[in-house]
Coordinates of C-alpha atoms and ligand atoms in Angstrom, one line a residue:
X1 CA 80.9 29.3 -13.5
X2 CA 78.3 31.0 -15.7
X3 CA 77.8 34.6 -16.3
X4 CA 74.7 34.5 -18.4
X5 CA 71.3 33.3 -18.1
X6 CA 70.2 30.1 -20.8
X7 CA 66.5 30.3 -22.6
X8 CA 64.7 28.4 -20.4
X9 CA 66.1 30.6 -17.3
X10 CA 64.6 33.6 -19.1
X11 CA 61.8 32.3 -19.7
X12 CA 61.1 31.2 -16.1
X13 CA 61.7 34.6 -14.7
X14 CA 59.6 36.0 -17.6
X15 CA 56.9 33.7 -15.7
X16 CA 57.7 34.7 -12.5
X17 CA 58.0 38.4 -13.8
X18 CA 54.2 38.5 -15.0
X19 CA 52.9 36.6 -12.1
X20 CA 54.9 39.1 -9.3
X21 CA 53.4 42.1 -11.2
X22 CA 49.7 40.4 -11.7
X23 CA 48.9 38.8 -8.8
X24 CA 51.6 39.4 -5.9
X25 CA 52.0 43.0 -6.5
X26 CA 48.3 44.3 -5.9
X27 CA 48.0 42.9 -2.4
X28 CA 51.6 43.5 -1.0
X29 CA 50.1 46.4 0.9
X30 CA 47.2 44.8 2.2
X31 CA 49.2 41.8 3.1
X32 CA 51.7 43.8 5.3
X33 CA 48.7 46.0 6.7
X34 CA 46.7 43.2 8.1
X35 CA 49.7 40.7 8.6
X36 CA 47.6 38.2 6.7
X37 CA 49.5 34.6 5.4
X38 CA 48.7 35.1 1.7
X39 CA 47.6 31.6 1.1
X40 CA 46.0 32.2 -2.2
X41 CA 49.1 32.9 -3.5
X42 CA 50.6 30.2 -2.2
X43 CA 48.2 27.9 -3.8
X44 CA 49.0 29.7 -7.3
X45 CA 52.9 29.3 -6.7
X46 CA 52.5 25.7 -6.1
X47 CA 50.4 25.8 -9.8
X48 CA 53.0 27.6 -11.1
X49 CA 55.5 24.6 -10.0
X50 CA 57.3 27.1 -7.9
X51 CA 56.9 25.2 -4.5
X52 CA 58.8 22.1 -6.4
X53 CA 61.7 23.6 -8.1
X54 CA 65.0 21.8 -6.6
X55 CA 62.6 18.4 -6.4
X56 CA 62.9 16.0 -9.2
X57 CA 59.5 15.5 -10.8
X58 CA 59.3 11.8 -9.5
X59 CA 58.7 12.9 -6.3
X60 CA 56.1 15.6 -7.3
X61 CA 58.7 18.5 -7.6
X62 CA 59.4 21.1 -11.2
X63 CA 62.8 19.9 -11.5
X64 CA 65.4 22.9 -11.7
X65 CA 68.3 24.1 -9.7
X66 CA 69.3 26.9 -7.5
X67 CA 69.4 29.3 -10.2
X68 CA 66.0 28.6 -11.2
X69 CA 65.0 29.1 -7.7
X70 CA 66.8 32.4 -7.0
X71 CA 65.4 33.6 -10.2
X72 CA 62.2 33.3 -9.1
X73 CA 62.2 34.7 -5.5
X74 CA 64.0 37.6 -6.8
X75 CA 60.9 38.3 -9.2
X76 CA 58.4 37.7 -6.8
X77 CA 60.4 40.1 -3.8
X78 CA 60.6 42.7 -5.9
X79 CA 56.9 42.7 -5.5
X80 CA 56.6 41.5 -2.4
X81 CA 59.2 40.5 0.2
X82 CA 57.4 38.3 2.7
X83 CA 55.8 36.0 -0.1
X84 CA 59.4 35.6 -1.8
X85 CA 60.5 34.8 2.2
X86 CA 57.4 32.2 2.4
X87 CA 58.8 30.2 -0.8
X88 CA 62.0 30.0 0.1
X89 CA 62.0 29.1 3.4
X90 CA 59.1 26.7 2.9
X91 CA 61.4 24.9 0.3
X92 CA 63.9 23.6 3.1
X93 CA 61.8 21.1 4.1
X94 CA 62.2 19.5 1.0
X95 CA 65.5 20.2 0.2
X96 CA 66.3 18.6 3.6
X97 CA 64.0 15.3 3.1
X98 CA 65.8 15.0 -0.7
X99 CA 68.8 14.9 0.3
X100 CA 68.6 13.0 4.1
X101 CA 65.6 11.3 3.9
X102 CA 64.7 7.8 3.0
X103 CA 63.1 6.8 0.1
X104 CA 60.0 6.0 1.7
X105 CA 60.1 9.9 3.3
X106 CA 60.8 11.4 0.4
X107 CA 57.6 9.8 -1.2
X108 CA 55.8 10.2 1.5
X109 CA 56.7 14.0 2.0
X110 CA 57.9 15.6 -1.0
X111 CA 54.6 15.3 -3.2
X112 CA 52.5 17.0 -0.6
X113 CA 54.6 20.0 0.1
X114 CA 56.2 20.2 -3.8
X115 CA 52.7 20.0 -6.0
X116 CA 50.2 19.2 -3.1
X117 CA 50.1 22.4 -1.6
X118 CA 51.1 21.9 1.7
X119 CA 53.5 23.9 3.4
X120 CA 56.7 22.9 5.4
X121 CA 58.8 24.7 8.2
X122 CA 62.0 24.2 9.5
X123 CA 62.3 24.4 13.3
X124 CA 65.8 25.0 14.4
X125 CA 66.0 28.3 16.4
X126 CA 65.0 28.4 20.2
X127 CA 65.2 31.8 22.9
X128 CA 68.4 30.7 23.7
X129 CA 69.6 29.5 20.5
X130 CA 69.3 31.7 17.5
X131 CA 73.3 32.5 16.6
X132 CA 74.5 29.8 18.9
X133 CA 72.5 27.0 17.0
X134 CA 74.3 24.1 19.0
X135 CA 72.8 25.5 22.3
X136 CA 69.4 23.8 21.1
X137 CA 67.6 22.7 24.8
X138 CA 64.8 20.5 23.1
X139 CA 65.0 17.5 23.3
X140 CA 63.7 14.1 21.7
X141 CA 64.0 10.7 23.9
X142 CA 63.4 7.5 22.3
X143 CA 60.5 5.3 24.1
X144 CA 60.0 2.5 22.3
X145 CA 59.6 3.0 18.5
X146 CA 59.1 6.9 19.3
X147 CA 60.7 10.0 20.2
X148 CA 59.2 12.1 22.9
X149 CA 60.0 15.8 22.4
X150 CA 59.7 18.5 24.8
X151 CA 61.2 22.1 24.1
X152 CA 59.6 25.4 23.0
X153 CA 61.3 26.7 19.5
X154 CA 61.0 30.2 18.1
X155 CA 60.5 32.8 15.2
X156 CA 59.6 29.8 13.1
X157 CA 58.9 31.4 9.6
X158 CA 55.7 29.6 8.6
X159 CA 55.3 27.9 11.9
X160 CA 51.7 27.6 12.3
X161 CA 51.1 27.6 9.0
X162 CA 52.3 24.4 8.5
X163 CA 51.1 20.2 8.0
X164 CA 54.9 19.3 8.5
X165 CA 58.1 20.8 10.5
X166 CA 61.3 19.8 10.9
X167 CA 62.6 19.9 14.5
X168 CA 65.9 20.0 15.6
X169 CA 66.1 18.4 19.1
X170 CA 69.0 16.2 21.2
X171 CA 68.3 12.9 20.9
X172 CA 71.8 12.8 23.3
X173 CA 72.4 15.5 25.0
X174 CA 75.6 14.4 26.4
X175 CA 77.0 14.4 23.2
X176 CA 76.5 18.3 22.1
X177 CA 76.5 19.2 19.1
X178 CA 76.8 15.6 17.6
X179 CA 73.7 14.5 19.8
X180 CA 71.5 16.3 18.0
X181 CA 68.8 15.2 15.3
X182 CA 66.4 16.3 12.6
X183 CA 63.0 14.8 13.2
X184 CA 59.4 15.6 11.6
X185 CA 56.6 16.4 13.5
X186 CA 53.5 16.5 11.8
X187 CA 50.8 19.5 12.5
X188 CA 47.9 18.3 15.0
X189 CA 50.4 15.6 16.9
X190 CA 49.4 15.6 19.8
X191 CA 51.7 17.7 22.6
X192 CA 52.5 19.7 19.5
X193 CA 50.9 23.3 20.2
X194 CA 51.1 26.6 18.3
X195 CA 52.3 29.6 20.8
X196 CA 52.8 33.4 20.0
X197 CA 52.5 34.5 16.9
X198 CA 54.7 37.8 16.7
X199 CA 53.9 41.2 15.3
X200 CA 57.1 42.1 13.5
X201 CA 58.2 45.6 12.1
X202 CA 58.6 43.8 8.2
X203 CA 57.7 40.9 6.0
X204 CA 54.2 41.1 8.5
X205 CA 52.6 38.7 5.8
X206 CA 55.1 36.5 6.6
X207 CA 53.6 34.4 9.8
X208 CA 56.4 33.8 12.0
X209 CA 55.4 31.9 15.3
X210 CA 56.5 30.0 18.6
X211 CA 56.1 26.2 18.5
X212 CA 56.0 24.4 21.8
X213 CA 56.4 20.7 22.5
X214 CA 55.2 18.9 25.5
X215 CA 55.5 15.3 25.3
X216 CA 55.1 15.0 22.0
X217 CA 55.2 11.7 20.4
X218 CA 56.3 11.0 16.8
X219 CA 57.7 7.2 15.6
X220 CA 60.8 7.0 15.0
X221 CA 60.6 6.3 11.6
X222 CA 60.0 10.4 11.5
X223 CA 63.8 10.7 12.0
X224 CA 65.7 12.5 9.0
X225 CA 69.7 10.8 8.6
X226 CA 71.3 9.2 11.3
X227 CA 70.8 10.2 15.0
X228 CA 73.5 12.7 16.0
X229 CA 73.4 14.2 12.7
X230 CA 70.9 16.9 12.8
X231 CA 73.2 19.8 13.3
X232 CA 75.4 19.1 10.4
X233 CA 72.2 18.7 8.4
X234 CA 70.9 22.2 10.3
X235 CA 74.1 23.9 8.7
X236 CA 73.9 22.3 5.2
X237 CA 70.6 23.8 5.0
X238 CA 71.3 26.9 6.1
X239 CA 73.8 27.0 3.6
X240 CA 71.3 26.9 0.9
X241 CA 68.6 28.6 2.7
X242 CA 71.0 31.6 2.7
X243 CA 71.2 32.0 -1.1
X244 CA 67.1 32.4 -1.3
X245 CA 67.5 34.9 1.3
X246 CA 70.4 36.8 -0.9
X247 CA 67.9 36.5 -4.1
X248 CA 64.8 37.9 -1.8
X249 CA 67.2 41.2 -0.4
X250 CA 68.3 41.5 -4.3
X251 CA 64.5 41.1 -5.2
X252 CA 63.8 43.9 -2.5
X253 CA 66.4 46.1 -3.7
X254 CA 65.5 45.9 -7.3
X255 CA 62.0 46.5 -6.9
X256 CA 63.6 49.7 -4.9
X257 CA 65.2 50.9 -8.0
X258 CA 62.0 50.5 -9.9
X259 CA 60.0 52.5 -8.2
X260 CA 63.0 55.5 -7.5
X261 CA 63.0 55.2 -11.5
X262 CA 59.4 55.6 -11.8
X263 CA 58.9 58.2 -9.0
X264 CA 62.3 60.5 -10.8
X265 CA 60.3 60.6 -14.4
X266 CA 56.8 61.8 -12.6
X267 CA 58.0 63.9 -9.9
X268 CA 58.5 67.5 -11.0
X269 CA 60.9 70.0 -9.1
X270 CA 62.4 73.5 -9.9
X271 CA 60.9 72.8 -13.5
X272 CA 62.0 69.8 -14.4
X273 CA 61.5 66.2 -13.5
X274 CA 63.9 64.9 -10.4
X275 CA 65.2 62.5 -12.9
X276 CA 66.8 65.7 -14.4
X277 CA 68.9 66.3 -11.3
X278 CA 72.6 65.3 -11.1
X279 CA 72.7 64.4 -7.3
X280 CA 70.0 62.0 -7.4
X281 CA 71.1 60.5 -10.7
X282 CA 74.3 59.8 -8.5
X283 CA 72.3 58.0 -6.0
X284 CA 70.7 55.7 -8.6
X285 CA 74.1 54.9 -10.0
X286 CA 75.5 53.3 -7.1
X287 CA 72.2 51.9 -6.2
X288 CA 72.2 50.0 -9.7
X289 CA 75.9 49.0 -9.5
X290 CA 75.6 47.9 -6.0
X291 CA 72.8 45.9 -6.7
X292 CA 74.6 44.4 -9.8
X293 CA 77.5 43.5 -8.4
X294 CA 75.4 42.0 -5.6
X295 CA 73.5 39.7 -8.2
X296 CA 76.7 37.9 -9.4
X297 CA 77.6 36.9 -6.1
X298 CA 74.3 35.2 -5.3
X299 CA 74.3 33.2 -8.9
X300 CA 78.1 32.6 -8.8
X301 CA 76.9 30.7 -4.9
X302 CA 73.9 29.5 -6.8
X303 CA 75.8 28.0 -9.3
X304 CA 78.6 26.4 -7.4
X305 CA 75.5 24.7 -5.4
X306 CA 74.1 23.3 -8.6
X307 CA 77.6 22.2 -10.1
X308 CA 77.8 20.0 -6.5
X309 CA 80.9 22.3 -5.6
X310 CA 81.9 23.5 -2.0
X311 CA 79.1 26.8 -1.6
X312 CA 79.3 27.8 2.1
X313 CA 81.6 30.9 1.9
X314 CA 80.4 31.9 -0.9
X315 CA 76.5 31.8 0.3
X316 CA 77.8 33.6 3.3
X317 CA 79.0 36.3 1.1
X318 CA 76.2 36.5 -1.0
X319 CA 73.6 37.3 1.6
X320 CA 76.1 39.1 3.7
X321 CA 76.5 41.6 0.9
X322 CA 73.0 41.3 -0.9
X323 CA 71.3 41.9 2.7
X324 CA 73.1 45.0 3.5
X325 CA 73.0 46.6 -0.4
X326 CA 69.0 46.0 0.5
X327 CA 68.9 48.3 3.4
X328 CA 71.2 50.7 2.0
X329 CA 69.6 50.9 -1.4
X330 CA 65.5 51.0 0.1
X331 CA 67.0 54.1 2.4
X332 CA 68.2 56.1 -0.4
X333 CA 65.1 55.1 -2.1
X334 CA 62.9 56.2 0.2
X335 CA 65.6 59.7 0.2
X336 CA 64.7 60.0 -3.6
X337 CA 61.1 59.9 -2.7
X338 CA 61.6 62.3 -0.1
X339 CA 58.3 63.1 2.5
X340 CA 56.1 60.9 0.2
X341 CA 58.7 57.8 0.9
X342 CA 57.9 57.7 4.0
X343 CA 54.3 58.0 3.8
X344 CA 52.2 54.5 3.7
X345 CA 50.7 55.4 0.2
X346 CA 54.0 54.1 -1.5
X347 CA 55.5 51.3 -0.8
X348 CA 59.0 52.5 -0.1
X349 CA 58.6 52.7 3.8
X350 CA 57.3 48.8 3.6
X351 CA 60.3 48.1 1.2
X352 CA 62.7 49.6 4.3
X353 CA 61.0 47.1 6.8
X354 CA 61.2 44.4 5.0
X355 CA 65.0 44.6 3.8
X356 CA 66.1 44.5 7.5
X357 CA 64.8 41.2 8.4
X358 CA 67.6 39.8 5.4
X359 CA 70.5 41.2 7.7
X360 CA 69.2 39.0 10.7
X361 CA 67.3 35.7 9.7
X362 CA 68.7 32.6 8.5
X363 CA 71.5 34.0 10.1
X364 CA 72.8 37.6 11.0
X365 CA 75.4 39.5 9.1
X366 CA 77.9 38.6 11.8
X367 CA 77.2 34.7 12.1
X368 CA 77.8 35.2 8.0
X369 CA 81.3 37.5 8.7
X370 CA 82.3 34.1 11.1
X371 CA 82.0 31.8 8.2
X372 CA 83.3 33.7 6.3
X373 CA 86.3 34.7 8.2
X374 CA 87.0 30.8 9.4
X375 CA 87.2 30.2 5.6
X376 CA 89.6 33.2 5.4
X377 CA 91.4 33.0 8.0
X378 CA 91.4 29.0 8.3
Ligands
COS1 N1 78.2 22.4 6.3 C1 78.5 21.1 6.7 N2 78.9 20.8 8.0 C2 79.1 21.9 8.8 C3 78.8 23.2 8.4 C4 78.4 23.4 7.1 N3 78.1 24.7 6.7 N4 79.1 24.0 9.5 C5 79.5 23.2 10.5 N5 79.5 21.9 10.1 C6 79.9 20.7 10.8 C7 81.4 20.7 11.1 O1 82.1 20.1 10.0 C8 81.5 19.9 12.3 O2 81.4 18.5 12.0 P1 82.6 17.5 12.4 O3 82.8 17.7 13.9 O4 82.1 16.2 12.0 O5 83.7 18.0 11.6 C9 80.2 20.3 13.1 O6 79.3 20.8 12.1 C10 80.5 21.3 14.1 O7 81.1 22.4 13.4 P2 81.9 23.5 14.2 O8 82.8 22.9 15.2 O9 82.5 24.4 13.1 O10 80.8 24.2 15.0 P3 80.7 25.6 15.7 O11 79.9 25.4 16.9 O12 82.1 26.1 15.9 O13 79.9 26.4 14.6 C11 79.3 28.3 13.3 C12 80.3 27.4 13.9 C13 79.1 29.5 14.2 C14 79.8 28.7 12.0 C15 77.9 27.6 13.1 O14 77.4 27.2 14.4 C16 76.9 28.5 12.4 O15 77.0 28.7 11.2 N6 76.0 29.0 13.2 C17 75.0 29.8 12.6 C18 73.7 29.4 13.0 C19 72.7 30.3 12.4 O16 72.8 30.8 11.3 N7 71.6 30.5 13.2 C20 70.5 31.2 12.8 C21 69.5 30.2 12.4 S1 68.2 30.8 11.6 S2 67.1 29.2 11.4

């Protein structure tokens, strides 16, 4: 495993540095004010080559790794939580066609939602199945060369914001777990509809919406892998999809140390600036070893995925610890800012929100203390 970044590593997050501070950072407020889908700078990421990284460039993707990913989501969070969020969730749809897709999906697919600006969701989690992923009701009946889907998913992260999502449905419901499938559903199919979109307390830029299915017909030739294989494929993405999340809480927390920094050499009290003062020095200590300590543990997972080694534990861990050293390190950030932390004219009280949502999405703190534990435990 490595322990230091290469050239071209530092190079990309020098990139992804300078755009974060140009062009994500001035409209984080607005963004989370108006829960508006920041789609301009969407369309900048994908020039950047952000939206491809993971994809080889054949099939319109940057090339790079994990690492390279995590690198920049971590830039971009520190700026601006729900657009990291956006990028690295929308990058499972891709992930997901790469590795399980046929060649004739993977061309089909990956240069529209790599370089083409497109965007992608992944559509596993339903009211009754968030935690409990195998209790997925939706299901997708073959009728002649299609599949028929009816069900109603939920808190889809980029949901209605997207030309392609992949649905997790039974194609056999008899079978459980192993009779379900991964199957994409193009936007505008019809019997595909767009419900509620919800007003969450963070990442509000970050459109997260109900998708509902009523007789919706897609060919079969949409299926991703082998029928009965969807929730194994469900789980190998969440694997992955739980480093990004671990880089976007270390992004948040970082960017939470920034500004404390900042705020400690301005503000002036009893005399001196705060930075002066032992007790909050104290608290910037443990926020930056925390925080270190927290980045190894998301590039040690990072890099295990890239050397094609066993990552699941160790993802697991990483956002396990990386999402709760985010909450812990935006509240004593917001502490250090004192009454102006919580006030909407800095961004600390946004920072707080937004951390949260890392203990709880692509799976909570205690689905990640299961996998763990089964790996400990045996
Ligand atoms: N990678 C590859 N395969 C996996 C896997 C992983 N991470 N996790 C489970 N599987 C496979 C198992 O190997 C098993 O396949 P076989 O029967 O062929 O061996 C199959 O999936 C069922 O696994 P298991 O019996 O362990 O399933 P459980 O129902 O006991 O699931 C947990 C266990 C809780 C760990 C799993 O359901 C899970 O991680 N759930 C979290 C879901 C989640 O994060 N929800 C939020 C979604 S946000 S989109």
């Amino acid at each position: 495993m490595k322990i230091t970044f290469n050239q071209a590593e530092e190079k990309i997050r020098e990139v992804a540095r300078e755009f974060s501070e140009k062009e994500i950072a001035p409209l984080a407020e607005e963004l989370d004010k108006e829960a508006r889908y920041p789609e301009e700078s969407f369309q900048k990421m994908v020039k950047l080559g952000f939206t491809g990284i993971g994809v080889p460039e054949e099939y319109g993707g940057s090339g790079g790794n994990e690492i390279v990913k995590c690198i920049v989501v971590e830039e971009i969070a520190k700026k601006c939580a729900s657009t990291a969020g956006i990028l690295s969730i929308h990058g499972i749809f891709g992930q997901a066609i790469l590795r399980f897709g046929t060649e004739e999906q993977k061309q089909q697919y990956l240069p529209e939602v790599t370089s083409g600006g497109k965007h992608g969701a992944f559509a596993l989690t339903e009211p009754n199945a968030g935690s409990d992923a195998g209790a997925v009701k939706t299901h997708a009946f073959k009728n002649g060369d299609n599949y028929i889907i009816n069900g109603t998913k939920c808190f889809i992260t980029g949901g209605a914001n997207a030309d392609y999502v992949l649905v997790f449905a039974l194609t056999d419901p008899s079978k459980g777990l192993k009779g379900m499938s991964a199957i994409i559903v193009p936007k505008n199919t019809p019997g595909f509809k767009i419900g509620k979109t919800e007003d969450k307390m963070g990442i509000r830029a970050s459109e997260t919406s109900e998708l509902i299915f009523d007789n919706c017909k897609v060919p079969t030739t949409n299926l991703v892998g082998k029928e009965g294989q969807g929730f194994k494929i469900a789980m190998i993405m969440l694997d992955g999809a739980r480093i990004g999340v671990a880089a976007q809480a270390l992004g948040i927390a970082k960017g939470a140390i920034d500004e404390s920094v900042k705020y400690m050499h301005e503000r002036v009290q009893f005399g001196k600036p705060i930075a002066a003062l032992q007790g909050l020095q104290w608290y910037i200590a443990d926020m930056a070893t925390k925080t270190e300590a927290s980045k190894w543990l998301i590039y040690r997972a990072a890099s295990l995925k890239d050397e094609g080694q066993p990552y699941s534990t160790e993802a697991a861990m990483a956002k396990l610890n990386a999402s709760e050293n985010a909450r812990i390190v935006t509240n004593l950030a917001l502490q250090i800012h004192g009454g102006y932390g919580y006030m909407k004219d800095y961004p600390l009280e946004r920072m707080c929100r937004d951390a949260k949502i890392t203990e709880i999405y692509e799976g909570t703190s205690e689905i990640h203390k299961v996998v763990i534990a089964r790996a400990v435990i045996g």
